[in-house]
Amino acid sequence: MIKQLIKQTLAQLRSQRMLTAVSIIGSALSIFLIMVVVMLHQVQVAPFAPVSNRPRMLHADWASMQVIDAPQYCSNGPISEKTAKSQFGKLTIPEAVTICNSETRPANLQVPGSKSVGSDLRGTDEQYWTVFDFTFIDGKPYNKADVDSKLHVAVIDRSTARLLFGTEKAAGREFLMNYVPYTVAGVVRDVSVLADGAFSHVWVPYTSFDQGEWLSNLMGSLCVTILAKSPDDFDAIRAEYERNVAEYNKEISSTGWEFITRNRPYDQEKNASVIAANLEPDEKADRRTRWIIYAILLIVPAINLSGMTESRMRRRVEELGVRRAFGCTRAQLLAQLFSENLLITILSGLIGWLASIGFAFLFSNFLFSQSYNTGTQPFIELNMLVQPSTFGLAILFCFILNFLSSSFPAWKASRANIVNAINKH
Amino acid sequence: MAIIELKEVNKVFRTDEVETQALENVNISIAKGEFVSIMGPSGCGKSTLLNIIGLLDTPTSGTVTINGTMAANMKDSAMAAFRNAKLGFVFQSFHLINSLNVLDNVELPLLYRHGLSGSERTARAKEVLERVGLSHRMYHRPSQLSGGQCQRVAIARALAGNPEIILADEPTGNLDSRMGAEVMQLLGELNSQDGRTIVMVTHNDDQAALTDRIIRLYDGRQVM
């Protein structure tokens, strides 16, 4: 039956070439538009190296404080080392907790006697290399002893290694960062700016340069990423964090300030919805908005496509009548027409999906642009875009588009009077 | 025993403005194995009668009994299964599906029969194509065949499901006399050799004379 269905669909494709081509282009365009919107969101939440652990990550990119006696006065931003260690360093439930700069900062790199290279710099601790799964091409990451002793060691990405040393085998080599000598501990594969907290060109122990603390040394320039053993632990980790904050607030009460949590730390999806440090993101509203956009992007072309589907059915009315005469039930006819259309929609969906991937590669600069200090443009890799979830969504959208565009014409065709259909009335 | 029995069948076509009585008080009984032709002038209700016998249309009133089964109150799925098992249709314009080859066209009724594998369907379709002398054309498209060959394919399609009754609506109407004679010979063989009941609408007196009995209609009424 499936063989017959495919054969019949191919025969239809051949016999109504113009209509089929327009239908395929229309459906492909629709899936293309939706998949571009999906990808814009997916790159923020889907796992890919070195953020393969995103489903198990919790983020505290910012913290919020308020004046104890005047809660209307707030301060929001990254935190100091002391705050990070007090609130997060004591967590017992997670697999790992890393403290690092919440944003990269510009740095000038130079091999003495050579031209300087502008790059992005991020200070981190040693746990950073556990939470994120970087691929080391040469050398290895710095360790706890290096961080504790404020050692001037660095991990650099492959492009930076080539720019500075002309080779990616740069472990052990020295360079100047903002005129301070550093030694390369390791070289990693380049990281896209889309990998948010993992992105940089150079990573050094955050202890090796001034972090610029403020507000009684409670705030600073650091953030925290937590790697849970399982997403099921998220609530327990948040509860433990709340207890740590309460305890810490007692310690710092003399400052007149206290921390408020705003339900932090956030999982990947919620963190992707953050628009300001002083607002708790509403990821459910964001999800609703996305699905409304998907619905609009599906319904509008579906209405147009249903007209074309009906036109295709009208040309086949005699055939449908003959099928009914020879024992095809209304339900079978409906299923056949629906399946035929689904095959065409899946073919269109595949074209649309591949086109969206091609588009994302070609126009990644403006599609995924991020505001980073050195103006680094995002690069895209196939594993960022080709995710089981995006593929699943593409198939789902094909089903919905097919349902919306073919249900009514197929239902109408299946209800047609057999004699009228055979006589093309 | 009658394999087809119509009692007091009336058929009225209604539009907003016009009411047309296509059949009026028609009573027909056709015995198993009979070859019957239906004749009458254009617009007298021959095709309407054949469509009602073939369960493609429903009478406005009256009863239709085929092979002991009353058609009234049959649900769509039951009626479709009944048509598939008991009835084969041959149309004046062949109504072959042009996008499919001959073999696929002949297999069509078998697609809707439960429990048949793909190879069984193909074997059965090849068998009936062999019978109508078109096995060498099975991978051709209908557009590559002559009118007579198309009608033989249509007969093969009607035979594929091995129905007891074949309903033919002017099967030679679009054919020249030689091809028409070939088709009539084939229908005659299906009746005489297989014992199939055949009901044929025709305008052709010579062909009608080859059948066992002629039912004549005039303005929707059965005339003797």
XYZ file of C-alpha atoms in Angstrom:
649
model
C 0.000 0.000 0.000
C 2.838 2.391 0.862
C 4.551 1.497 -2.407
C 1.302 2.216 -4.240
C 0.947 5.475 -2.366
C 4.427 6.618 -3.303
C 3.872 5.488 -6.877
C 0.571 7.365 -7.002
C 2.110 10.489 -5.493
C 4.979 10.460 -7.960
C 2.497 9.962 -10.775
C 0.574 12.990 -9.510
C 3.777 15.011 -9.325
C 4.454 14.166 -12.947
C 0.941 14.710 -14.233
C 0.363 18.129 -12.638
C 3.839 19.552 -12.807
C 3.042 23.246 -12.664
C 0.577 23.037 -9.781
C 2.822 20.632 -7.907
C 5.873 22.840 -8.399
C 3.989 25.876 -7.083
C 2.697 23.837 -4.121
C 6.168 22.546 -3.315
C 7.715 26.017 -3.537
C 4.927 27.483 -1.399
C 5.244 24.792 1.274
C 9.048 24.911 1.185
C 9.005 28.674 1.641
C 6.662 28.351 4.566
C 8.798 25.703 6.285
C 11.914 27.745 5.439
C 10.540 30.846 7.207
C 9.472 28.887 10.247
C 12.762 27.025 10.492
C 14.721 30.293 10.389
C 12.663 31.495 13.360
C 13.146 28.118 15.072
C 16.913 28.239 14.508
C 17.165 31.738 15.960
C 15.819 30.301 19.171
C 17.490 26.900 18.932
C 21.023 28.302 18.839
C 20.287 29.873 22.214
C 19.051 26.703 23.874
C 20.132 23.621 21.936
C 23.251 21.728 22.993
C 26.354 21.854 20.816
C 30.039 21.809 21.689
C 31.292 23.365 23.902
C 27.851 23.901 25.436
C 26.763 20.305 25.013
C 25.616 20.240 28.632
C 23.028 22.986 28.178
C 20.121 20.763 29.240
C 21.877 20.289 32.623
C 23.000 23.890 33.063
C 21.727 26.577 35.400
C 22.856 30.164 34.961
C 23.274 33.085 37.307
C 24.605 35.682 34.888
C 23.448 38.517 37.097
C 22.461 39.073 40.682
C 20.077 41.567 42.245
C 20.388 43.509 45.480
C 18.125 45.904 47.302
C 18.531 48.318 50.192
C 17.146 46.575 53.261
C 15.305 49.640 54.510
C 14.291 50.916 51.086
C 13.593 47.970 48.799
C 12.729 50.304 45.940
C 16.465 50.977 45.560
C 17.988 48.097 43.647
C 21.303 47.212 42.135
C 21.673 44.516 39.510
C 24.685 43.075 37.778
C 27.499 40.566 37.914
C 28.881 39.569 41.277
C 32.181 39.599 43.122
C 34.345 36.555 43.830
C 33.388 36.622 47.497
C 29.661 36.648 46.685
C 30.047 33.944 44.044
C 31.920 31.652 46.405
C 29.569 32.274 49.330
C 26.380 31.756 47.372
C 27.434 29.133 44.838
C 30.790 27.719 45.941
C 29.094 25.948 48.830
C 26.516 24.154 46.694
C 26.688 20.411 47.314
C 24.138 19.036 44.851
C 25.597 20.023 41.427
C 28.224 18.105 39.523
C 30.278 21.272 38.993
C 30.036 25.026 39.474
C 32.139 27.482 37.533
C 32.825 31.130 38.275
C 33.816 33.247 35.298
C 33.409 36.683 33.785
C 29.836 37.307 32.777
C 30.986 39.006 29.583
C 34.166 39.026 27.600
C 36.302 42.141 27.572
C 38.668 43.395 24.888
C 42.326 42.467 25.179
C 45.383 43.245 23.107
C 47.569 40.244 22.477
C 51.086 40.454 21.171
C 54.170 38.399 20.688
C 57.063 40.787 21.418
C 58.219 42.334 18.176
C 54.998 41.522 16.331
C 51.808 43.373 15.624
C 49.151 43.289 18.349
C 45.942 41.330 17.882
C 42.579 42.429 19.279
C 40.636 39.675 20.975
C 37.976 38.787 23.513
C 39.137 37.802 26.985
C 37.276 35.870 29.655
C 38.512 35.151 33.165
C 37.444 31.778 34.535
C 38.169 29.268 37.264
C 39.362 25.714 36.668
C 35.842 24.209 36.876
C 35.019 26.069 33.689
C 36.766 23.326 31.727
C 34.494 20.712 33.313
C 31.224 22.563 32.818
C 31.961 23.320 29.156
C 33.292 20.652 26.803
C 36.053 22.358 24.854
C 38.117 20.417 22.369
C 41.791 20.830 23.124
C 44.019 20.783 20.066
C 47.202 21.333 22.035
C 48.162 21.485 25.716
C 45.614 21.336 28.497
C 43.491 23.644 30.656
C 44.859 25.434 33.704
C 44.066 23.859 37.073
C 42.984 24.904 40.566
C 46.528 25.525 41.698
C 47.053 27.862 38.735
C 43.876 29.780 39.573
C 44.595 29.947 43.302
C 48.146 31.150 42.680
C 46.893 33.755 40.150
C 49.230 32.312 37.571
C 49.503 34.073 34.214
C 48.523 31.158 32.048
C 46.041 31.168 29.200
C 43.995 28.953 26.959
C 43.640 30.434 23.496
C 41.585 29.426 20.517
C 43.027 28.037 17.312
C 42.561 31.242 15.289
C 44.304 33.331 17.934
C 47.155 30.800 18.126
C 47.622 31.017 14.383
C 47.501 34.819 14.426
C 50.011 35.063 17.262
C 52.343 32.164 16.541
C 51.519 31.042 13.033
C 50.668 27.578 14.353
C 48.070 25.932 16.533
C 50.763 23.988 18.391
C 51.345 26.854 20.806
C 51.303 25.277 24.281
C 54.180 26.600 26.333
C 54.671 29.681 24.138
C 54.595 33.160 25.678
C 52.748 36.282 24.644
C 51.773 39.640 26.080
C 48.199 40.322 27.047
C 47.607 44.007 27.648
C 51.416 44.206 28.042
C 51.474 41.519 30.763
C 53.272 38.262 29.922
C 51.162 35.072 29.799
C 52.060 31.469 28.904
C 49.821 29.369 26.691
C 48.546 26.345 28.632
C 46.379 25.009 25.844
C 44.796 25.650 22.479
C 41.131 24.894 21.810
C 38.921 24.785 18.761
C 37.326 28.138 17.944
C 34.089 28.847 19.782
C 31.140 30.663 18.263
C 29.745 33.713 20.030
C 26.485 31.771 20.011
C 27.911 29.542 22.739
C 27.237 32.481 25.112
C 29.197 31.858 28.372
C 31.707 29.598 26.652
C 32.694 32.099 23.986
C 36.020 33.903 24.013
C 39.345 33.957 22.216
C 41.476 33.897 25.334
C 40.665 32.396 28.726
C 42.810 33.088 31.787
C 42.359 32.560 35.536
C 40.034 35.339 36.676
C 42.366 35.778 39.623
C 45.158 36.873 37.306
C 43.718 40.331 36.616
C 41.642 42.921 38.411
C 37.926 42.130 38.454
C 36.773 45.630 39.402
C 34.549 44.933 42.417
C 31.978 47.441 43.629
C 29.210 48.016 46.159
C 31.203 46.977 49.263
C 32.887 44.275 47.186
C 29.577 42.445 46.900
C 29.218 43.026 43.176
C 31.863 42.600 40.521
C 32.207 41.196 37.043
C 31.635 37.491 37.624
C 28.793 35.109 36.956
C 28.155 31.475 37.726
C 27.207 28.492 35.592
C 26.099 25.352 37.385
C 26.255 21.891 35.877
C 23.639 19.692 37.528
C 23.930 15.936 37.566
C 20.417 15.870 36.148
C 17.758 18.466 35.259
C 15.696 16.814 38.011
C 18.085 18.411 40.519
C 17.301 21.982 39.421
C 14.709 22.661 42.119
C 16.910 21.228 44.861
C 19.856 23.322 43.656
C 17.716 26.472 43.681
C 16.511 25.660 47.185
C 20.086 25.169 48.368
C 21.070 28.425 46.682
C 18.196 30.259 48.423
C 19.474 28.982 51.796
C 23.006 30.135 50.954
C 21.727 33.583 49.970
C 19.749 33.901 53.207
C 22.842 32.987 55.196
C 24.999 35.365 53.157
C 22.506 38.199 53.638
C 22.972 37.846 57.408
C 26.731 38.117 56.946
C 26.484 41.298 54.896
C 23.645 42.968 56.793
C 26.022 45.680 58.031
C 26.280 46.974 54.455
C 22.602 47.835 54.445
C 22.079 45.700 51.340
C 20.638 42.279 50.800
C 20.492 39.933 47.814
C 17.202 38.991 46.226
C 17.200 35.928 43.990
C 14.436 36.564 41.397
C 14.153 32.760 41.204
C 17.701 32.414 39.921
C 19.614 30.448 38.762
C 17.787 30.020 35.448
C 17.791 27.039 33.146
C 18.934 27.498 29.548
C 15.538 28.405 28.108
C 14.731 30.916 30.823
C 18.209 32.394 30.630
C 17.750 32.882 26.885
C 14.678 34.973 27.681
C 16.543 37.393 29.973
C 16.171 40.946 28.728
C 17.306 42.865 31.822
C 19.028 41.962 35.076
C 16.306 43.590 37.158
C 13.492 41.560 35.621
C 12.714 37.895 35.995
C 12.221 36.557 32.477
C 8.896 35.050 31.518
C 9.903 32.110 29.348
C 6.307 30.904 29.119
C 5.262 34.197 27.520
C 8.227 33.925 25.156
C 7.217 30.364 24.262
C 3.650 31.522 23.646
C 4.881 34.324 21.404
C 7.041 31.892 19.430
C 4.150 29.495 18.880
C 1.897 32.369 17.812
C 4.543 33.348 15.236
C 4.794 29.718 14.090
C 0.998 29.539 13.837
C 0.832 32.703 11.721
C 3.659 31.469 9.533
C 1.758 28.197 9.038
C -1.833 29.352 8.725
C -1.294 32.085 6.130
C 0.473 29.848 3.570
C -1.814 26.930 4.470
C -4.836 28.958 3.343
C -3.131 29.690 0.029
C -1.925 26.132 -0.353
C -5.366 24.701 0.354
C -6.600 26.555 -2.733
C -3.930 24.871 -4.791
C -4.630 21.509 -3.184
C -8.295 21.882 -4.049
C -7.374 22.759 -7.594
C -5.266 19.587 -7.803
C -8.173 17.557 -6.396
C -10.595 19.098 -8.887
C -8.427 17.876 -11.729
C -8.581 14.398 -10.238
C -12.265 14.312 -9.493
C -12.953 11.620 -12.134
C -10.188 9.403 -10.756
C -11.488 9.828 -7.220
C -14.973 8.840 -8.395
C -13.587 5.711 -10.091
C -11.729 4.768 -6.917
C -14.924 5.119 -4.906
C -16.827 3.016 -7.474
C -14.302 0.205 -7.090
C -14.598 0.032 -3.334
C -12.569 2.823 -1.819
C -14.315 4.146 1.279
C -14.524 7.843 2.108
C -12.112 7.306 4.969
C -9.638 5.482 2.702
C -9.886 8.230 0.100
C -9.366 10.886 2.755
C -6.360 8.993 4.111
C -4.941 8.548 0.613
C -5.288 12.218 -0.319
C -3.945 13.261 3.054
C -0.963 10.906 2.745
C -0.211 11.953 -0.825
C -0.230 15.569 0.235
C 1.887 14.730 3.260
C 4.555 13.169 1.050
C 4.630 16.329 -1.041
C 4.701 18.472 2.102
C 7.539 16.414 3.593
C 9.490 16.777 0.372
C 8.796 20.517 0.502
C 9.671 20.586 4.184
C 12.986 18.928 3.490
C 13.745 21.519 0.819
C 12.642 24.332 3.146
C 14.687 22.954 6.035
C 17.824 22.576 3.922
C 17.245 26.067 2.509
C 16.969 27.474 6.036
C 20.268 25.812 6.978
C 21.909 27.219 3.848
C 20.442 30.635 4.597
C 21.682 30.472 8.186
C 25.194 29.686 6.952
C 25.186 32.383 4.289
C 23.700 35.143 6.413
C 24.857 34.145 9.896
C 26.447 37.574 10.443
C 23.205 39.478 10.566
C 20.930 36.590 11.498
C 22.787 35.692 14.695
C 24.649 38.952 15.348
C 25.659 39.540 18.957
C 27.004 42.691 20.576
C 30.464 41.731 21.685
C 33.320 44.045 22.519
C 35.588 43.221 19.644
C 32.729 42.913 17.199
C 33.370 39.239 16.634
C 30.961 37.885 14.059
C 29.186 34.638 14.871
C 30.127 31.537 12.966
C 27.796 28.647 12.462
C 28.542 24.956 12.435
C 26.233 22.245 11.201
C 25.822 20.701 14.661
C 24.349 23.970 15.956
C 21.580 23.943 13.372
C 21.004 20.249 12.724
C 19.593 19.117 16.025
C 17.142 16.273 16.586
C 14.793 18.875 18.045
C 14.934 21.140 14.972
C 14.435 18.152 12.692
C 11.520 17.033 14.859
C 9.994 20.493 14.698
C 10.432 20.596 10.912
C 8.530 17.303 10.619
C 5.875 18.542 13.058
C 5.390 21.721 11.048
C 5.088 19.639 7.867
C 2.309 17.626 9.504
C 0.522 20.762 10.671
C 0.926 22.504 7.312
C -0.324 19.398 5.553
C -3.254 19.084 7.917
C -4.218 22.719 7.507
C -3.788 22.854 3.750
C -5.234 19.495 2.705
C -7.875 18.593 5.280
C -10.727 20.604 3.833
C -10.030 19.880 0.125
C -9.522 16.178 0.878
C -12.642 16.002 3.012
C -14.631 17.775 0.295
C -13.310 15.434 -2.395
C -14.109 12.355 -0.309
C -17.718 13.509 0.160
C -18.339 14.112 -3.542
C -21.178 12.179 -5.175
C -19.648 9.231 -7.028
C -21.730 9.576 -10.187
C -21.083 13.316 -10.391
C -17.385 12.720 -9.819
C -17.132 10.086 -12.557
C -19.021 12.317 -14.966
C -16.923 15.340 -13.837
C -19.991 17.339 -12.831
C -33.130 -16.795 -7.825
C -32.716 -13.076 -8.595
C -29.257 -11.669 -8.005
C -30.500 -8.134 -8.708
C -33.930 -7.042 -7.587
C -35.387 -3.544 -7.761
C -38.847 -2.870 -6.352
C -40.824 0.294 -7.014
C -37.692 2.314 -7.553
C -38.131 6.021 -8.119
C -35.414 8.570 -8.656
C -36.055 12.292 -8.610
C -33.350 14.867 -9.270
C -34.116 18.141 -7.590
C -32.563 21.538 -8.031
C -33.835 24.833 -6.597
C -36.008 25.365 -9.639
C -36.550 22.036 -11.355
C -37.630 18.572 -10.312
C -36.875 15.778 -12.770
C -38.281 12.299 -12.419
C -35.461 10.159 -13.802
C -36.977 6.801 -12.859
C -40.580 6.025 -12.075
C -41.775 2.913 -10.351
C -39.147 0.620 -11.854
C -39.354 -3.073 -10.954
C -36.593 -5.299 -12.222
C -35.481 -8.790 -11.386
C -32.325 -10.197 -12.947
C -31.341 -13.794 -12.402
C -27.847 -14.963 -11.575
C -25.878 -15.588 -14.758
C -28.189 -13.518 -16.935
C -26.840 -11.109 -19.580
C -29.253 -8.219 -19.697
C -29.205 -5.066 -21.743
C -30.934 -1.814 -20.890
C -32.102 0.237 -23.848
C -33.951 3.435 -24.460
C -33.532 6.907 -25.908
C -31.054 9.382 -24.469
C -32.144 10.845 -21.135
C -34.614 8.020 -20.407
C -32.793 7.034 -17.202
C -30.661 4.079 -18.381
C -27.454 5.233 -16.735
C -29.326 6.342 -13.620
C -30.779 2.851 -13.364
C -27.352 1.271 -13.822
C -25.863 3.588 -11.179
C -28.561 2.582 -8.729
C -27.972 -1.115 -9.463
C -24.248 -0.471 -8.959
C -24.869 1.257 -5.612
C -23.186 4.378 -6.944
C -26.419 6.281 -6.433
C -29.404 5.844 -4.175
C -33.051 5.751 -5.210
C -35.420 8.414 -3.917
C -37.754 5.601 -2.967
C -38.030 1.851 -3.479
C -35.700 -0.993 -2.593
C -32.578 -2.364 -4.215
C -31.451 -5.867 -3.332
C -28.206 -7.228 -4.720
C -27.215 -10.807 -4.105
C -29.713 -10.984 -1.253
C -28.430 -7.832 0.446
C -30.665 -4.786 0.805
C -28.707 -1.701 -0.175
C -30.714 0.673 1.991
C -29.213 1.501 5.362
C -25.777 0.235 4.340
C -23.044 2.462 5.701
C -20.414 3.936 3.379
C -17.728 1.439 4.376
C -20.067 -1.561 4.053
C -21.348 -0.344 0.689
C -17.775 0.236 -0.550
C -16.763 -3.267 0.530
C -19.859 -4.692 -1.143
C -19.143 -2.893 -4.415
C -15.544 -4.039 -4.227
C -16.451 -7.684 -3.742
C -19.602 -8.093 -5.842
C -19.614 -5.476 -8.590
C -17.373 -4.573 -11.505
C -17.867 -1.465 -13.604
C -17.114 -0.770 -17.255
C -17.679 2.806 -18.393
C -18.236 4.237 -21.852
C -15.213 6.571 -21.496
C -13.118 3.828 -19.849
C -12.209 6.117 -16.933
C -8.716 4.719 -16.639
C -6.266 6.677 -14.500
C -3.839 8.211 -16.960
C -1.070 8.763 -14.435
C -0.900 5.019 -13.731
C 0.206 2.261 -16.066
C -2.120 -0.512 -17.236
C -1.090 -2.952 -14.509
C -1.646 -0.402 -11.751
C -5.027 0.500 -13.221
C -6.096 -3.130 -13.182
C -4.828 -3.576 -9.630
C -6.972 -0.686 -8.422
C -9.986 -2.640 -7.022
C -7.609 -5.008 -5.236
C -6.020 -2.111 -3.331
C -9.215 -1.819 -1.363
C -9.532 -5.493 -0.571
C -8.258 -6.617 2.796
C -5.725 -9.377 3.179
C -4.122 -9.262 -0.255
C -0.386 -8.822 -0.489
C 1.261 -6.738 -3.185
C 2.470 -9.806 -5.038
C -0.990 -11.393 -4.909
C -2.511 -8.212 -6.324
C 0.023 -8.094 -9.122
C -0.431 -11.783 -9.932
C -4.210 -11.379 -10.106
C -3.926 -8.251 -12.281
C -1.540 -10.025 -14.665
C -3.914 -12.971 -14.860
C -6.881 -10.851 -15.959
C -4.715 -8.852 -18.366
C -3.692 -12.153 -19.899
C -7.350 -13.037 -20.242
C -8.214 -9.838 -22.115
C -5.112 -10.285 -24.275
C -3.176 -7.274 -23.033
C -0.398 -8.775 -20.927
C 2.130 -7.341 -23.374
C 0.827 -3.825 -22.640
C 0.860 -3.925 -18.849
C 3.549 -1.271 -18.418
C 2.068 1.100 -20.973
C 0.074 4.145 -20.037
C -3.588 4.343 -21.109
C -2.655 7.223 -23.422
C -0.467 4.787 -25.377
C -3.352 2.403 -26.105
C -6.139 2.371 -28.696
C -9.760 2.855 -27.604
C -10.463 -0.881 -27.865
C -7.416 -1.710 -25.794
C -8.422 0.863 -23.183
C -11.850 -0.726 -22.909
C -10.282 -4.159 -22.540
C -8.112 -2.759 -19.743
C -11.282 -1.364 -18.173
C -12.875 -4.806 -18.417
C -9.769 -6.357 -16.887
C -10.048 -3.842 -14.041
C -13.695 -4.783 -13.565
C -12.706 -8.464 -13.502
C -9.720 -8.073 -11.174
C -11.799 -8.291 -8.024
C -13.624 -11.366 -9.432
C -17.108 -9.840 -9.034
C -20.279 -11.790 -9.703
C -21.916 -8.871 -11.457
C -20.514 -6.651 -14.183
C -22.228 -3.392 -14.972
C -21.301 -1.878 -18.300
C -22.467 1.588 -19.288
C -22.347 1.782 -23.083
C -19.074 -0.127 -23.204
C -18.878 0.105 -26.993
C -20.139 3.673 -27.272
C -16.724 5.131 -27.953
C -15.434 2.320 -30.142
C -15.625 1.555 -33.822
C -17.674 -1.470 -34.902
C -14.728 -3.894 -35.037
C -13.476 -2.980 -31.586
C -17.055 -2.897 -30.316
C -17.516 -6.442 -31.538
C -14.347 -7.527 -29.755
C -15.582 -6.034 -26.498
C -18.998 -7.654 -26.918
C -17.345 -10.993 -27.551
C -15.312 -10.570 -24.363
C -18.391 -9.679 -22.322
C -20.205 -12.645 -23.852
C -17.394 -14.974 -22.772
C -17.458 -13.594 -19.240
C -21.145 -14.412 -19.132
C -21.137 -17.772 -20.842
C -17.830 -19.170 -19.545
C -17.691 -17.674 -16.049
C -21.405 -17.419 -15.393
C -21.105 -13.781 -14.441
C -24.235 -11.654 -14.449
C -23.880 -8.764 -16.851
C -26.061 -5.689 -17.085
C -25.230 -3.486 -20.040
C -26.616 -0.142 -21.120
C -26.542 0.218 -24.886
C -28.043 2.114 -27.787
C -27.038 -0.603 -30.221
C -29.863 -2.970 -31.200
C -27.491 -5.553 -32.683
C -25.471 -5.758 -29.503
C -28.607 -5.843 -27.364
C -29.813 -8.733 -29.452
C -26.779 -10.718 -28.321
C -27.951 -10.530 -24.688
C -30.465 -12.767 -22.943
C -33.013 -10.062 -22.283
C -33.663 -6.404 -23.023
C -35.091 -3.986 -20.484
C -36.504 -0.923 -22.201
C -36.972 2.441 -20.584
C -38.899 5.446 -21.815
C -39.020 8.711 -19.871
C -37.918 6.896 -16.758
C -40.569 4.255 -17.025
C -40.005 0.615 -17.789
C -41.777 -0.422 -20.989
C -42.484 -3.892 -22.254
